[in-house]
């Protein structure tokens, strides 16, 4: 039974890879931004969960859209001034939004079209865990699929998203293995809120 979470993780990633990379890699000289490969999944997750376009972030920071695109799609780390401004604007510290190790080890995926399922999830109930919700949007995964692969009831997974419930250490580990992002980042919204309240 201990191999089951790993099995789900392998199954999940094989489906993701088949969905986005199954037709072979054919890179056009000029690609549409919506089909670019993503390197900084956490930054894109925060933007998607907050419904902030890359161009809007660039405008808010008074920088070029190309710079913001490079942060998301190429995994570039901004200079200290823009880094501080972006972190302040989005409300997360540097080690969450621009974690170099996470960016470097991120699987390269292509940005999906906006997920109807996740749009419904976001509009029906307020979201407390924006990073986790945004990652489901980035990967175009349903709550049911993720909860199945992690090994938790869909209602429990929804509590993580909407109520900001912090799961047990075992489920945090399984979520970390599934998304390949440290649990301290996956559940940063809950952790930061708890620190702020204490």
C-alpha positions as a printed Julia matrix, in Angstrom:
198×3 Matrix{Float64}:
   0.0    0.0     0.0
   2.84   2.56    0.57
   3.47   2.59   -3.2
  -0.07   3.78   -3.94
   0.54   7.59   -3.7
   3.62   7.22   -5.9
   1.55   5.2    -8.37
  -1.11   7.91   -8.46
   1.59  10.53   -8.97
   3.1    8.63  -11.89
  -0.36   8.1   -13.38
  -1.23  11.77  -12.98
   1.97  13.04  -14.55
   1.74  10.57  -17.43
  -1.76  11.88  -18.22
  -0.57  15.48  -17.95
   2.41  14.79  -20.18
   0.28  12.9   -22.68
  -2.24  15.75  -22.76
   0.28  18.55  -23.31
   3.25  16.84  -24.91
   1.67  13.79  -26.54
   1.59  15.26  -30.03
   5.34  15.69  -30.12
   7.31  18.85  -29.56
   7.0   21.28  -32.43
   8.11  24.78  -31.55
   7.14  27.58  -33.88
   9.4   30.57  -34.22
   6.71  32.9   -32.9
   4.46  31.18  -30.39
   1.22  32.42  -28.96
   1.72  33.26  -25.27
  -1.11  30.9   -24.26
   0.85  27.91  -25.56
   4.26  28.85  -24.14
   6.03  26.46  -21.85
   5.71  27.36  -18.19
   8.69  27.43  -15.81
   7.38  29.41  -12.81
   4.15  27.53  -12.04
   3.69  29.18   -8.64
   3.76  32.73  -10.01
   1.35  31.79  -12.8
  -0.89  29.99  -10.29
  -1.15  33.13   -8.14
  -1.91  35.26  -11.2
  -4.56  32.84  -12.51
  -6.24  32.42   -9.11
  -6.45  36.21   -8.78
  -7.49  36.66  -12.44
  -4.5   38.92  -13.16
  -3.17  38.95  -16.72
   0.55  39.13  -17.34
   0.06  42.42  -19.16
  -1.84  43.83  -16.16
   0.97  42.82  -13.78
   3.51  44.43  -16.11
   1.45  47.63  -16.2
   1.05  47.66  -12.4
   4.83  47.27  -12.01
   5.61  49.77  -14.82
   7.71  47.25  -16.73
   7.42  45.53  -20.11
   5.11  42.56  -20.68
   8.13  40.75  -22.1
   9.85  40.92  -18.69
   6.86  39.4   -16.88
   6.53  36.73  -19.58
  10.19  35.82  -19.03
   9.51  35.34  -15.3
   6.67  32.9   -16.0
   7.7   31.13  -19.19
  11.5   31.19  -18.94
  11.84  31.09  -15.15
  13.89  34.28  -14.96
  14.26  35.9   -11.56
  13.66  39.67  -11.61
  16.15  42.22  -10.31
  15.83  43.18   -6.66
  13.68  46.3    -7.26
  11.11  44.53   -9.45
  11.29  41.45   -7.23
  10.33  43.49   -4.17
   7.58  45.34   -6.06
   6.08  42.1    -7.44
   6.16  40.38   -4.05
   4.56  43.38   -2.35
   1.88  43.7    -5.02
   0.95  40.0    -4.98
   1.31  39.6    -1.21
   3.83  36.74   -1.06
   7.48  36.63   -0.03
  10.28  35.96   -2.54
  10.83  32.34   -1.45
   7.23  31.58   -2.42
   6.86  33.44   -5.74
  10.4   33.18   -7.09
  11.83  30.04   -5.51
  14.8   29.25   -7.78
  14.93  25.57   -6.83
  11.23  25.05   -7.61
  11.6   26.92  -10.92
  14.68  24.91  -11.87
  13.05  21.55  -11.05
   9.65  22.4   -12.52
   8.38  20.02  -15.19
   7.95  21.93  -18.42
   4.28  22.01  -19.37
   2.24  24.07  -21.78
  -0.34  26.5   -20.48
  -3.86  25.13  -21.01
  -6.88  27.05  -22.09
  -8.81  28.44  -19.11
 -10.39  25.52  -17.27
 -14.18  25.77  -17.1
 -14.25  23.48  -14.08
 -11.79  25.56  -12.07
 -13.51  28.79  -13.14
 -16.73  27.39  -11.61
 -14.81  26.38   -8.48
 -13.39  29.89   -8.08
 -16.62  31.79   -8.8
 -18.94  29.66   -6.64
 -17.03  29.93   -3.37
 -14.33  32.2    -2.04
 -10.86  30.69   -2.32
  -8.53  30.69    0.68
  -5.66  28.69   -0.79
  -4.93  30.6    -3.99
  -1.65  28.84   -4.78
  -3.2   25.36   -4.67
  -6.26  26.53   -6.62
  -4.08  28.29   -9.18
  -1.94  25.17   -9.68
  -5.07  23.18  -10.49
  -5.88  25.88  -13.06
  -2.33  25.89  -14.46
  -2.43  22.11  -14.93
  -6.12  22.14  -15.94
  -6.96  19.52  -13.3
 -10.32  18.99  -11.66
 -10.78  18.75   -7.91
 -11.99  15.16   -8.37
  -8.89  14.12  -10.3
  -6.42  15.71   -7.89
  -8.19  14.33   -4.82
  -8.22  10.84   -6.39
  -4.51  10.96   -7.19
  -3.59  12.37   -3.77
  -5.86   9.85   -2.05
  -8.26  12.2    -0.27
 -12.02  12.73   -0.55
 -12.97  15.54   -3.01
 -14.9   17.32   -0.24
 -11.77  17.37    1.89
  -9.7   18.74   -0.98
 -12.33  21.48   -1.5
 -11.91  22.44    2.18
  -8.19  22.92    1.52
  -9.06  25.26   -1.37
 -12.05  27.19   -0.01
 -11.69  27.14    3.77
  -7.9   27.22    3.91
  -7.78  24.04    5.98
  -4.27  22.74    6.58
  -4.21  18.98    5.9
  -2.4   16.43    8.01
   1.35  16.04    7.5
   0.78  12.84    5.48
  -1.57  14.57    3.01
   0.76  17.56    2.78
   3.52  15.14    1.75
   1.27  13.51   -0.86
   0.29  16.9    -2.3
   3.98  17.86   -2.4
   4.86  14.66   -4.3
   1.98  15.15   -6.71
   2.67  18.78   -7.63
   6.44  18.55   -7.1
   6.34  21.75   -5.1
   7.32  21.97   -1.38
   4.38  21.84    1.02
   5.55  25.13    2.56
   4.74  26.75   -0.79
   1.6   24.72   -1.59
   0.03  25.68    1.72
   1.7   29.1     2.08
  -1.66  30.91    2.11
  -2.72  28.99    5.23
   0.7   29.2     6.91
   1.09  32.95    6.29
  -2.45  33.63    7.51
  -1.83  31.66   10.72
   1.43  33.56   11.34
  -0.33  36.87   10.73
  -3.13  35.98   13.19
  -0.7   34.94   15.97
